[in-house]
XYZ file of C-alpha atoms in Angstrom:
138
model
C 88.324 -112.558 -59.375
C 88.894 -109.361 -57.578
C 89.972 -105.994 -58.200
C 93.359 -104.232 -57.857
C 94.269 -100.639 -57.879
C 97.735 -100.007 -59.641
C 100.182 -97.118 -59.722
C 101.738 -96.691 -63.067
C 105.200 -96.784 -61.705
C 105.526 -99.848 -59.771
C 102.686 -101.976 -61.052
C 100.872 -102.379 -57.487
C 99.141 -99.836 -55.271
C 101.356 -97.362 -53.550
C 99.692 -95.411 -50.455
C 101.458 -92.335 -51.452
C 100.522 -92.384 -55.065
C 98.303 -89.516 -56.462
C 95.191 -91.877 -56.458
C 93.144 -91.150 -53.602
C 90.431 -94.101 -52.850
C 87.659 -92.883 -50.818
C 85.381 -95.229 -48.391
C 82.571 -94.927 -51.124
C 85.247 -95.902 -53.713
C 86.293 -98.890 -51.712
C 82.712 -100.218 -51.120
C 82.035 -99.990 -55.009
C 85.082 -101.882 -55.484
C 83.842 -104.501 -52.871
C 80.490 -104.554 -54.437
C 81.851 -105.085 -58.040
C 84.120 -108.273 -56.589
C 80.978 -109.619 -54.772
C 78.957 -109.310 -58.000
C 81.762 -110.798 -60.040
C 81.887 -113.881 -57.569
C 78.111 -114.191 -57.817
C 78.183 -114.239 -61.454
C 80.878 -116.946 -61.356
C 78.551 -118.989 -59.205
C 75.749 -118.511 -61.446
C 77.779 -119.666 -64.226
C 78.659 -122.843 -62.687
C 75.056 -123.543 -61.572
C 73.980 -122.829 -65.030
C 76.599 -125.518 -66.500
C 75.058 -127.921 -63.989
C 71.383 -127.133 -64.775
C 72.202 -127.170 -68.617
C 73.870 -130.638 -68.251
C 70.911 -131.971 -66.169
C 68.583 -130.844 -69.089
C 70.722 -132.496 -71.548
C 70.389 -135.787 -69.457
C 66.718 -135.399 -69.479
C 66.452 -134.980 -73.051
C 68.580 -137.978 -73.651
C 66.700 -140.171 -71.263
C 63.469 -139.272 -73.166
C 65.147 -140.218 -76.538
C 65.973 -143.764 -74.980
C 62.761 -144.222 -73.582
C 61.109 -143.643 -76.807
C 62.833 -146.667 -78.052
C 61.726 -149.137 -75.509
C 58.620 -151.168 -75.665
C 55.239 -149.750 -74.696
C 54.542 -152.356 -72.122
C 57.622 -152.173 -70.041
C 57.555 -150.465 -66.744
C 60.208 -147.633 -66.239
C 61.449 -146.603 -62.796
C 61.412 -142.781 -62.408
C 62.825 -141.029 -59.563
C 60.221 -138.885 -57.692
C 61.717 -137.330 -54.593
C 63.863 -140.083 -52.875
C 62.179 -143.021 -54.364
C 61.683 -144.742 -57.679
C 58.105 -145.224 -58.833
C 57.681 -147.592 -62.071
C 55.237 -146.051 -64.731
C 54.556 -147.072 -68.384
C 56.058 -145.301 -71.347
C 53.534 -142.866 -71.957
C 53.595 -141.519 -68.298
C 57.234 -141.785 -67.916
C 57.355 -139.472 -71.034
C 54.844 -137.137 -69.649
C 56.911 -136.730 -66.374
C 60.287 -136.356 -68.163
C 58.506 -133.505 -70.324
C 57.360 -131.707 -66.937
C 60.926 -132.152 -65.550
C 62.426 -130.686 -68.708
C 59.998 -127.423 -68.545
C 60.995 -127.066 -64.882
C 64.856 -127.202 -65.464
C 64.321 -124.808 -68.436
C 62.681 -122.355 -66.134
C 65.358 -122.850 -63.562
C 67.888 -122.079 -66.287
C 65.919 -119.005 -67.453
C 65.893 -117.656 -64.076
C 69.818 -118.163 -63.573
C 70.498 -116.438 -67.005
C 68.347 -113.467 -66.035
C 69.871 -113.175 -62.534
C 73.415 -113.227 -64.287
C 72.348 -110.631 -66.898
C 70.984 -108.318 -64.014
C 74.190 -108.667 -62.073
C 76.434 -108.055 -65.187
C 74.451 -104.907 -65.920
C 75.078 -103.636 -62.262
C 78.817 -104.687 -62.876
C 78.801 -102.638 -66.088
C 77.463 -99.500 -64.053
C 79.931 -100.062 -61.351
C 82.952 -100.508 -63.917
C 82.059 -97.255 -65.629
C 82.215 -95.299 -62.566
C 85.407 -96.950 -61.311
C 87.209 -96.661 -64.765
C 86.012 -92.884 -64.878
C 87.322 -92.405 -61.371
C 90.557 -94.273 -61.592
C 91.327 -94.762 -65.341
C 94.214 -97.011 -66.042
C 95.156 -97.288 -62.288
C 92.476 -99.838 -61.774
C 91.925 -103.340 -63.425
C 88.602 -104.930 -62.776
C 88.385 -108.542 -63.626
C 85.794 -110.184 -65.884
C 85.942 -107.820 -68.546
C 83.415 -109.633 -70.805
């Protein structure tokens, strides 16, 4: 998940190679690596949120099959409160909407970071050509 600068001769960066890395170049490489790490974190968080949304949807499907008069425990904060079927379905719908919003925000943040990474990639590949390999070539 990082970056490396390679010389064509040995496959690893040689300090005496013809590629000169400026401080600005190194800062851009570091920024790309940080963005890449953040995107990976966002992807994992997105997988978790999507799984939570799926669980909420499945819970709603199961609750619809229950009798109308049964009290259903629903986790609110740190406690379970019992509600009838209609109220529980309403609470689940609200929870699903919140989860969809969270997913949307994560997706937007990921797209924004990937756009910034694309700009950095363009600069760095333009500067170093095949002497640099940037991970996360999606």
